[in-house]
CSV table of C-alpha atoms and ligand atoms in Angstrom, one decimal:
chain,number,residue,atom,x,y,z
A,11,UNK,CA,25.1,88.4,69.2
A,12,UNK,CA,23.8,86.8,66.2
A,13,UNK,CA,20.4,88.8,64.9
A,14,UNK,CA,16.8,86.9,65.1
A,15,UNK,CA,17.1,86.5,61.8
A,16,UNK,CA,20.5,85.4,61.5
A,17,UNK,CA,19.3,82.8,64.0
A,18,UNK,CA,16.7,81.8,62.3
A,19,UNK,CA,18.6,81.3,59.4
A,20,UNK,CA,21.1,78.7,61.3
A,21,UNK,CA,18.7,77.2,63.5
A,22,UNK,CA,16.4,76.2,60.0
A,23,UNK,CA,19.9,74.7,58.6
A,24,UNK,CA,20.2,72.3,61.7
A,25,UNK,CA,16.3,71.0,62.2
A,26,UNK,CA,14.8,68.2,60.2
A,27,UNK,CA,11.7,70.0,58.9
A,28,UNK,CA,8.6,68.1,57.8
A,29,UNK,CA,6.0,69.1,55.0
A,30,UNK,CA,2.8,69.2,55.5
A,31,UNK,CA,1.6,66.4,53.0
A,32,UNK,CA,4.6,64.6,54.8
A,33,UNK,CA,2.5,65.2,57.9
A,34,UNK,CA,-0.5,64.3,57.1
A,35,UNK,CA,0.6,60.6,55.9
A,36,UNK,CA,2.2,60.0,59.4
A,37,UNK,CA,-1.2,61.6,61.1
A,38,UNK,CA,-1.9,59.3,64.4
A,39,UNK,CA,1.5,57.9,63.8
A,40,UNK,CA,3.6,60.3,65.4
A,41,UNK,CA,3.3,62.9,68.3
A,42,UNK,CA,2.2,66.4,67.1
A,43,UNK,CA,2.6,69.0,69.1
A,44,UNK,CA,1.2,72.5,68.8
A,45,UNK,CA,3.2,75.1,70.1
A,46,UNK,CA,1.2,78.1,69.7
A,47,UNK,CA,-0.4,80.4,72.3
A,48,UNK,CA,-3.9,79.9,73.7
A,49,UNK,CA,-5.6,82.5,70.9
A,50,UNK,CA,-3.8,80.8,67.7
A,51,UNK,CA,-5.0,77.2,69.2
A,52,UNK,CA,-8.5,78.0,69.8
A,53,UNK,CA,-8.8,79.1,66.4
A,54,UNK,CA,-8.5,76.0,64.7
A,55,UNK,CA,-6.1,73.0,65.3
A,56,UNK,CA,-4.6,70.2,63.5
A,57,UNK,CA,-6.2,66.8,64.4
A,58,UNK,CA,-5.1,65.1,67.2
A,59,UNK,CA,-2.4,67.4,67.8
A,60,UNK,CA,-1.7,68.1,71.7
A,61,UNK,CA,-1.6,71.6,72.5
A,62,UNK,CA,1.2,72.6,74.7
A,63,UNK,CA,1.6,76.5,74.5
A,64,UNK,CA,5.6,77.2,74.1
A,65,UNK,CA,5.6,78.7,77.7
A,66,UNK,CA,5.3,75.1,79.0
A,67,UNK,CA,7.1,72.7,76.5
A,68,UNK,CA,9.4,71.9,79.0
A,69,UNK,CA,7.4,71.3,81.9
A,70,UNK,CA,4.8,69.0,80.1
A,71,UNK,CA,6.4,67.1,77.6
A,72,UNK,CA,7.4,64.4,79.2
A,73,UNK,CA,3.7,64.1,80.4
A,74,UNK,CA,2.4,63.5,76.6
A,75,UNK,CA,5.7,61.8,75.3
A,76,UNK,CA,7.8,59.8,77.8
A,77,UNK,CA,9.8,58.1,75.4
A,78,UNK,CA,12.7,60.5,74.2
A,79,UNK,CA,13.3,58.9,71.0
A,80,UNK,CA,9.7,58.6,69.9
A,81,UNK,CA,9.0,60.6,66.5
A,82,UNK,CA,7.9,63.9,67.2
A,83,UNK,CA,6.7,66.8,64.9
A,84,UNK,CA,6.3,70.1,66.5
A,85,UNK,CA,4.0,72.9,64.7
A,86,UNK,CA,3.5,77.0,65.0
A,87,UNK,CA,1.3,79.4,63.2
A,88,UNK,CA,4.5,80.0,60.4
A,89,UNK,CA,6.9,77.5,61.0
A,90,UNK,CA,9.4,79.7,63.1
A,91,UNK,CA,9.1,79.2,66.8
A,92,UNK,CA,8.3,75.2,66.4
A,93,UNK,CA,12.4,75.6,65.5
A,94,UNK,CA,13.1,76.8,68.9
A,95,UNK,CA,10.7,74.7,70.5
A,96,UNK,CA,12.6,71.9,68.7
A,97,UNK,CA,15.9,72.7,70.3
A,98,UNK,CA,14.1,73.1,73.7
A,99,UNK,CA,13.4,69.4,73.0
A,100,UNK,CA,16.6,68.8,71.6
A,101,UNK,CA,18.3,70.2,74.7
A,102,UNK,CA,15.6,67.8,77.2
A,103,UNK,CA,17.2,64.8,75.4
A,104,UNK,CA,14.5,64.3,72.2
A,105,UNK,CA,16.0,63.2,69.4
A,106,UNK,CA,13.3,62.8,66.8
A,107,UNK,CA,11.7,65.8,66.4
A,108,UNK,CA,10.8,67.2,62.8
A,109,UNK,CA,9.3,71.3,62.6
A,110,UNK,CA,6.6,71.7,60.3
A,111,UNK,CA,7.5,74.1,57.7
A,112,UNK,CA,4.9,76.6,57.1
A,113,UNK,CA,2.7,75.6,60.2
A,114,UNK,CA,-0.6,75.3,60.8
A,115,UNK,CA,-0.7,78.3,57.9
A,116,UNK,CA,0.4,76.1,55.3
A,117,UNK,CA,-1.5,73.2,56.4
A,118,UNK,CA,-4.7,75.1,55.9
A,119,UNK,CA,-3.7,76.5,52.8
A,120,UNK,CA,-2.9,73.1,51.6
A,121,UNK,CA,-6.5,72.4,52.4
A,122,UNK,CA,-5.8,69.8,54.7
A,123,UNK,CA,-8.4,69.1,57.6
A,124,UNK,CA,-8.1,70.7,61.0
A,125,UNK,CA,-10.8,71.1,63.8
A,126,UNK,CA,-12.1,73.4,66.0
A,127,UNK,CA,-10.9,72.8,69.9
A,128,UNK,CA,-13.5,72.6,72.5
A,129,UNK,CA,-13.8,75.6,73.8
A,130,UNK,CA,-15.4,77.2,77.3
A,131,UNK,CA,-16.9,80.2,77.6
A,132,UNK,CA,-15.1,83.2,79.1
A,133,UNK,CA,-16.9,83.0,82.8
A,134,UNK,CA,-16.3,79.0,82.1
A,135,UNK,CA,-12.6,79.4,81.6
A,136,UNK,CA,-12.2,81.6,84.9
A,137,UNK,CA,-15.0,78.6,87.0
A,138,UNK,CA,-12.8,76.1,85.5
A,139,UNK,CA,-9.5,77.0,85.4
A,140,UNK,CA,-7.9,75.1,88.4
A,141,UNK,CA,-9.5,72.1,86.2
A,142,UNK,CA,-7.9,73.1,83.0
A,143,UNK,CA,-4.6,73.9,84.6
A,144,UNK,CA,-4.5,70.3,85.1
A,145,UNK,CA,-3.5,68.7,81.7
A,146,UNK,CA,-5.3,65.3,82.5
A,147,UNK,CA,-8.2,67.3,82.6
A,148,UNK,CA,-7.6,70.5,80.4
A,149,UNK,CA,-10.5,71.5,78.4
A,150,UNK,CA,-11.9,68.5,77.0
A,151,UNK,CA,-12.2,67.0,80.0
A,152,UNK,CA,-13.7,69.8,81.5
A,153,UNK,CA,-16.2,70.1,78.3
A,154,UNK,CA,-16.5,65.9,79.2
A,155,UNK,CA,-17.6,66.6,82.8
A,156,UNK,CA,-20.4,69.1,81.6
A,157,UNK,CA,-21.7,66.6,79.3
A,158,UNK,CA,-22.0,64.0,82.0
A,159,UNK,CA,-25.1,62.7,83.8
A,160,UNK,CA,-24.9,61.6,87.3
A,161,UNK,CA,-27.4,60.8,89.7
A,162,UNK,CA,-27.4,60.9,93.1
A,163,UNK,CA,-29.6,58.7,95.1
A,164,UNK,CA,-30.6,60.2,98.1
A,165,UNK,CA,-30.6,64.2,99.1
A,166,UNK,CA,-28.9,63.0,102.7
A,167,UNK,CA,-25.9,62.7,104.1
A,168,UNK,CA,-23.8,61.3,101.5
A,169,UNK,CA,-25.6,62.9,98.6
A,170,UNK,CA,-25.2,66.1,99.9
A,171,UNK,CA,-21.3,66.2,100.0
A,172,UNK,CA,-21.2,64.4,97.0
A,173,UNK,CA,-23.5,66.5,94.8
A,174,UNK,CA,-22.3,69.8,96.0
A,175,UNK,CA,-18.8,68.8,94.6
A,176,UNK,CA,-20.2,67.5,91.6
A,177,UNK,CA,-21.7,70.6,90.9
A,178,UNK,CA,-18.7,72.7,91.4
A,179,UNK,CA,-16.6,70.6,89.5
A,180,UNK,CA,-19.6,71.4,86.7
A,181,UNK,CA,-21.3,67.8,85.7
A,182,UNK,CA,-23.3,69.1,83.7
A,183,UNK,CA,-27.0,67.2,84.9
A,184,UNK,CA,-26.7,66.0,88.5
A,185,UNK,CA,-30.2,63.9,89.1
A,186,UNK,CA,-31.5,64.3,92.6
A,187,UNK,CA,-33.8,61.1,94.1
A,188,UNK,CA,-35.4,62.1,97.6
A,189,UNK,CA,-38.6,61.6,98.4
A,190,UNK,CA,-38.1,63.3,102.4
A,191,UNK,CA,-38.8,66.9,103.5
A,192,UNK,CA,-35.3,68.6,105.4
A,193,UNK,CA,-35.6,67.6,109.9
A,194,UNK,CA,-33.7,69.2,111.8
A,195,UNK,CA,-32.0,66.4,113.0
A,196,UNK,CA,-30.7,66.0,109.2
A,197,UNK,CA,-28.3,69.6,109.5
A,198,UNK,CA,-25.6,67.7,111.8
A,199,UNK,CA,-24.4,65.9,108.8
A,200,UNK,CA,-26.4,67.1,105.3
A,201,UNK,CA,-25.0,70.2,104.7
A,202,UNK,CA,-26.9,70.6,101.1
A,203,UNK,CA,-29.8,71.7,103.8
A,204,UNK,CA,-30.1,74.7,106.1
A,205,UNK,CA,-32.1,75.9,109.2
A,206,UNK,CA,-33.6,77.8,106.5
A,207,UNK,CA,-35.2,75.3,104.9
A,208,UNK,CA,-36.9,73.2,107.7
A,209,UNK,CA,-40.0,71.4,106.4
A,210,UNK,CA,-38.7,71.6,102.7
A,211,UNK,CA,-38.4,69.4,100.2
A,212,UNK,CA,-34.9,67.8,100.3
A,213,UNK,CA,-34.8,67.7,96.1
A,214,UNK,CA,-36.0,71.5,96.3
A,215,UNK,CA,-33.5,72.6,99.2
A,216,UNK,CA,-31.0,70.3,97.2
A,217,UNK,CA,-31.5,72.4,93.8
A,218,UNK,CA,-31.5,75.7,95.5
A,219,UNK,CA,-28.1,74.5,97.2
A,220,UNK,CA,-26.3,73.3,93.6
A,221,UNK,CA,-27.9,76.0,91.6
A,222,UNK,CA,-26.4,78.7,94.0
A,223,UNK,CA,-22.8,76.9,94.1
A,224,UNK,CA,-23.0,76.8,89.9
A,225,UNK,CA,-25.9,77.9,87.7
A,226,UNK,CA,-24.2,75.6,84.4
A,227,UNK,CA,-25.6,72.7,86.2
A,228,UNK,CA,-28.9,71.4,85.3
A,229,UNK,CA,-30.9,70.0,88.6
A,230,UNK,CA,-33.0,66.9,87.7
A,231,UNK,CA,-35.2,66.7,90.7
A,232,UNK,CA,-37.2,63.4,91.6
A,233,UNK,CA,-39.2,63.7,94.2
A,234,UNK,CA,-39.6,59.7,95.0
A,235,UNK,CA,-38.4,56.9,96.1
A,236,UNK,CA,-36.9,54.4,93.3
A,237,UNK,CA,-38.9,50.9,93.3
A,238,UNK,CA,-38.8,48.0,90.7
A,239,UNK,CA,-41.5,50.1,88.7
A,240,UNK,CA,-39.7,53.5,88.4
A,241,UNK,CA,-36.1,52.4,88.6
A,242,UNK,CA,-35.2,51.4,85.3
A,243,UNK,CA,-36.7,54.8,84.1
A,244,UNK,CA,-35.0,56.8,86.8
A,245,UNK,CA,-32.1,55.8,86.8
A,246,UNK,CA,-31.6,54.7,83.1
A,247,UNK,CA,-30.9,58.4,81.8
A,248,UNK,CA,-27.4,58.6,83.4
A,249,UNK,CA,-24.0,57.7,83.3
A,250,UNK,CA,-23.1,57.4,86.4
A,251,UNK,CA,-24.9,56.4,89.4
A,252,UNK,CA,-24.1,57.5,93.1
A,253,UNK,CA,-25.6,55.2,95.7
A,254,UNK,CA,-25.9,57.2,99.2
A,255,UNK,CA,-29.0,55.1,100.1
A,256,UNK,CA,-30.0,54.5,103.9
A,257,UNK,CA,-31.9,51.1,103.6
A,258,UNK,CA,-30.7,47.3,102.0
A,259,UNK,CA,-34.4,47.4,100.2
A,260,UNK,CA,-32.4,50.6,98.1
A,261,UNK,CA,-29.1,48.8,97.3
A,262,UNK,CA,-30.2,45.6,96.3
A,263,UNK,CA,-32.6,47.3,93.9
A,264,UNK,CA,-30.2,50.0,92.9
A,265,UNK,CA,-27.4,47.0,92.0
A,266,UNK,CA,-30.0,44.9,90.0
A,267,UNK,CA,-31.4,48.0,87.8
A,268,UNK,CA,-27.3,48.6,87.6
A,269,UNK,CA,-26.4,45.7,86.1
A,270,UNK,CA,-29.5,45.9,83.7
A,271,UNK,CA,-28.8,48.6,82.2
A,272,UNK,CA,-24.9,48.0,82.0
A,273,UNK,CA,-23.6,51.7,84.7
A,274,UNK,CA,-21.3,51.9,87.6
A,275,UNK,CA,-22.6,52.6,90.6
A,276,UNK,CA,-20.5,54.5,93.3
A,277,UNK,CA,-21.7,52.6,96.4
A,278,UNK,CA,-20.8,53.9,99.9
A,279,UNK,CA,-22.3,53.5,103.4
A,280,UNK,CA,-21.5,54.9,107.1
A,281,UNK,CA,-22.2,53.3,110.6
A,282,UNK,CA,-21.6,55.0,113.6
A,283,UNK,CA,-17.7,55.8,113.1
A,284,UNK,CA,-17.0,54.0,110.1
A,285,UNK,CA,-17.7,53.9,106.5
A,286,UNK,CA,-17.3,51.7,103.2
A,287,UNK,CA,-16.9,52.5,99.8
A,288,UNK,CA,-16.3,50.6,96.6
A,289,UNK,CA,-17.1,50.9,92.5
A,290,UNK,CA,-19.0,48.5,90.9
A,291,UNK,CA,-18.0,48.8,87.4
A,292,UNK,CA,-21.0,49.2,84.5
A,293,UNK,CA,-19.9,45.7,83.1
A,294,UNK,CA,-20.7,44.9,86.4
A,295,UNK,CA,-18.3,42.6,88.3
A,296,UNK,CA,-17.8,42.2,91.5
A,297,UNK,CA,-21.3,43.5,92.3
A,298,UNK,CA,-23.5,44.7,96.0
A,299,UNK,CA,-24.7,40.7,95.5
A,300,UNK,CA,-21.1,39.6,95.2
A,301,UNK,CA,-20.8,41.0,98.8
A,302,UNK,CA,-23.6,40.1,100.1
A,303,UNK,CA,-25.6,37.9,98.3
A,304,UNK,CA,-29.3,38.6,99.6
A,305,UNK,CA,-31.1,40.9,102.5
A,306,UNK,CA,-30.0,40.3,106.2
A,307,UNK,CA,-33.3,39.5,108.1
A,308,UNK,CA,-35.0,42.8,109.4
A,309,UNK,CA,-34.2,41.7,113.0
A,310,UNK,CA,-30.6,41.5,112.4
A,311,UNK,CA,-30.3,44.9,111.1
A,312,UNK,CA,-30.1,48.2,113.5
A,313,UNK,CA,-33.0,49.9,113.7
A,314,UNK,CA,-33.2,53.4,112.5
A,315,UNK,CA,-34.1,55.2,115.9
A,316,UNK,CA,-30.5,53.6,117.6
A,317,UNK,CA,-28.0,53.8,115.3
A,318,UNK,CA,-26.2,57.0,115.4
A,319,UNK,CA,-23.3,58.7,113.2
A,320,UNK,CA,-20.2,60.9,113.2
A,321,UNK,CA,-21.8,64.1,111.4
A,322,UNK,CA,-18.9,64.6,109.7
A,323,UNK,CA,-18.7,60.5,108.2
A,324,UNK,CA,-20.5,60.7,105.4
A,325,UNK,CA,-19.1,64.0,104.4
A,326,UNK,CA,-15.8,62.3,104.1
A,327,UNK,CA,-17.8,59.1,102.1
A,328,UNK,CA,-19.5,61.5,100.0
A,329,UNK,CA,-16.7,63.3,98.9
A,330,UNK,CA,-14.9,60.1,97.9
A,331,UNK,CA,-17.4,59.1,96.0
A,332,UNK,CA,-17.4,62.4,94.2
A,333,UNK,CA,-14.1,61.8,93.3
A,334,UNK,CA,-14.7,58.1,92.1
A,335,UNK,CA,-17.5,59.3,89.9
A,336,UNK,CA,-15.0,62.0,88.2
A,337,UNK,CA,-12.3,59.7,87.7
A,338,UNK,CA,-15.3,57.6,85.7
A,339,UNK,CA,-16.4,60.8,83.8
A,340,UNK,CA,-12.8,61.8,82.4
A,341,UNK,CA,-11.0,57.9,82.7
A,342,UNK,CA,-8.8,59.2,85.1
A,343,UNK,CA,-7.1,57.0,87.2
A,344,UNK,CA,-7.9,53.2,88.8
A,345,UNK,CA,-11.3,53.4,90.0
A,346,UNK,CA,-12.2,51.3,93.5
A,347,UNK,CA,-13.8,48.9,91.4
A,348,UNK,CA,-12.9,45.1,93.1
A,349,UNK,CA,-11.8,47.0,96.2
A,350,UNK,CA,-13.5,48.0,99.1
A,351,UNK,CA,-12.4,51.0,100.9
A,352,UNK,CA,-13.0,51.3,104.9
A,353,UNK,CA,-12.4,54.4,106.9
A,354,UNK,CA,-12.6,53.9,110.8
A,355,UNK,CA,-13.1,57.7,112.1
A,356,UNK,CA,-11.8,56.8,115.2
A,357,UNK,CA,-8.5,55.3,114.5
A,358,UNK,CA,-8.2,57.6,111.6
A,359,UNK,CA,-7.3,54.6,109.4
A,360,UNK,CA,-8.1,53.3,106.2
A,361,UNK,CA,-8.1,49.9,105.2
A,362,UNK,CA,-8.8,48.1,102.0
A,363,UNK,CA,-10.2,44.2,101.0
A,364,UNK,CA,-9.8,42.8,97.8
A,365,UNK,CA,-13.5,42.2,96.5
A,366,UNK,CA,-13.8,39.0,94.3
A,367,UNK,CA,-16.7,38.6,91.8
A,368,UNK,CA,-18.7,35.6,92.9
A,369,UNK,CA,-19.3,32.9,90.1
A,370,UNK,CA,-22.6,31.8,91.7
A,371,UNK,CA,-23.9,35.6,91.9
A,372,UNK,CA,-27.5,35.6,91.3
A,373,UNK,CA,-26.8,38.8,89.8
A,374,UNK,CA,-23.1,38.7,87.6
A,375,UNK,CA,-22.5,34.7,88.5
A,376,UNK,CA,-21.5,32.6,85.5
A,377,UNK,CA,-24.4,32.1,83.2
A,378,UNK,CA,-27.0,34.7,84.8
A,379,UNK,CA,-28.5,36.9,81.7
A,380,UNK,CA,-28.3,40.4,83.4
A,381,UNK,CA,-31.1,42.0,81.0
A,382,UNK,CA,-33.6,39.4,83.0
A,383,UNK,CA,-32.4,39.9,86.1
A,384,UNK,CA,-36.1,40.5,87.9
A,385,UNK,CA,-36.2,43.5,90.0
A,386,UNK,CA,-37.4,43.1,93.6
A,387,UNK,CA,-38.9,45.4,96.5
A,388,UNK,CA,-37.6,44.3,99.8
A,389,UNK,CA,-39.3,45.2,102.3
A,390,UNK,CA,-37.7,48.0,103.9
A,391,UNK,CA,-35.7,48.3,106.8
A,392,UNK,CA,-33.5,50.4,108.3
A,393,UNK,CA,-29.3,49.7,108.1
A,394,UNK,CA,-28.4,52.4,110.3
A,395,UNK,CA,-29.3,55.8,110.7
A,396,UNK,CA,-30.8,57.5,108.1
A,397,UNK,CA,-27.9,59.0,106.0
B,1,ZN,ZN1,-22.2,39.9,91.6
């Protein structure tokens, strides 16, 4: 058996080796790859370069490069284990891949720039890690999630499953709109609530609920109801908007302010044993007025006392629309933007219709300037029970 050295020696005669100068002209040209463990890589990092420890070359490279003859160059702390990471490649069927003599060691020394990686803190890394695992996520998109803003509208039935994900997953700000105090007939369906807090202040019960699941999450509480005077305000402050209103008067509003102010909205609603979800996108086609282009009349819509729903409906809903507004945060994924997503409970079936954007939208039609769309009040009215 040849020594380490000894094989070294012969595996440094049979890889192409790159300088670092040579590097740094072909920077955002080529695939770099850090090797190195966690420790090395959280210490400072060249540019661009995607970290994938040595433990794990083999199961993830194809996920960063595809393309086995792509231009590849491969980097350690010293130069010495990026040549057996180069004939792991090798062996996988990569055929382009250049070592960087000296490493990230000599790339510093040269003076060359590198960056810090975003980091977590330690009782981050351990809330996280099932997120960071994931490399689509890892920990940038982790760090991306806590620097997102999304607002829930409506403490109920779908903002409750939909906010207490969120704040697991740890987006950072979560807004919370409810202007109702917790009924007991709200606990068969909102579980952010709790026998314990009868006659409380759903925004309250809701911050109590998402601080207790994970303290990095800043609660925004707004104890209200959005109108065409606060909603601009309200809702302008975040990224991502998640529509679990119970009334039309909501919607329409919420889709107008939407379209003002250029962010998707996550728009779901439940009936009885079904439920609906779709994206509209922050550019803002197909929109709510795409679908329906103004208010049913008050007498066509079911009135809040009869309409009942499966408790567990909008937990399903809400959960999905967790997911959607994740996707957003990191640009993960298709979103359901142009689709609408129906789930009949009873059948256990989902079903989904292609939504088209109307060019006659009041709202996103051909011609309309979005930043004067007016913002109405409907008067409001009930379109089922109240989520
Ligand atoms: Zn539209």
């Amino acid at each position: 058996m040849p020594s380490y050295d000894a094989l070294l020696r012969e595996l440094r005669s049979q890889t192409p080796e790159v300088d670092v100068q040579g590097l740094s002209t072909q920077l955002g040209k080529v695939a770099v790859i850090d090797c190195r463990e966690a420790d090395e890589h959280t210490q400072g990092a060249i540019p661009g370069a995607v970290w994938i420890p040595r433990g794990f070359l083999e199961a993830r490279i194809e996920k960063t490069v595809n393309d086995r003859g792509a231009p590849i160059i491969i980097y350690c702390a010293s130069g010495n284990r990026s040549l057996f990471a180069q004939r792991t490649l090798a062996e996988l069927g990569y055929t382009n891949v250049k070592s960087l003599a000296g490493g990230f060691t000599a790339w510093k020394r040269a003076g060359l720039a590198w960056e810090m990686p975003p980091s977590l803190r330690p009782d981050q890394e351990t809330r996280y890690s099932r997120h960071t695992l994931l490399p689509e996520v890892g920990v940038a998109g982790q760090q991306k999630l806590l620097a997102a803003k999304v607002v829930c509208i409506g403490a109920g039935g779908l903002g409750s499953p939909s906010s207490m994900y969120l704040a697991a997953a740890g987006i950072g700000t979560l807004g919370m709109i409810d202007d109702d105090v917790v009924d007991a007939s709200n606990l068969q369906r909102q579980i952010l609530h709790g026998t314990d807090r009868l006659a409380t202040n759903k925004v309250d019960s809701a911050e109590r609920t998402l601080k207790n699941l994970n303290p990095d999450v800043r609660v925004e509480k707004h104890r209200t109801r959005i109108t065409s005077q606060n909603a601009i305000d309200l809702l302008g402050r975040y990224d991502v908007i998640i529509d679990g209103a119970d009334n039309f008067a909501t919607r329409y509003l919420v889709n107008d302010v939407a379209l003002k102010l250029g962010k998707p909205v996550i728009h779901a609603s439940i009936f009885r044993f079904e439920g609906q979800i779709t994206v509209f996108p922050g550019n803002g086609s197909p929109c709510y007025r795409c679908l329906y282009p103004q208010p049913p009349p008050p007498e066509d819509a079911p009135s809040c006392a009869e309409g009942g729903v499966l408790g567990v409906l909008p937990g399903i809903m809400g959960v999905l629309q967790a997911t959607e507004a994740i996707k957003l945060v990191l640009g993960l994924g298709d979103s359901l933007a142009g689709r609408l997503l129906v789930y009949d409970a009873l059948k256990t079936r989902f079903r989904e219709l292609k939504l088209r954007r109307d060019p006659k939208c009041p709202t996103c039609g051909d011609g309309v300037d979005r930043s004067a769309i007016e913002l109405v009040d409907y008067e409001q009215f009930c379109a089922g029970p109240r989520h």
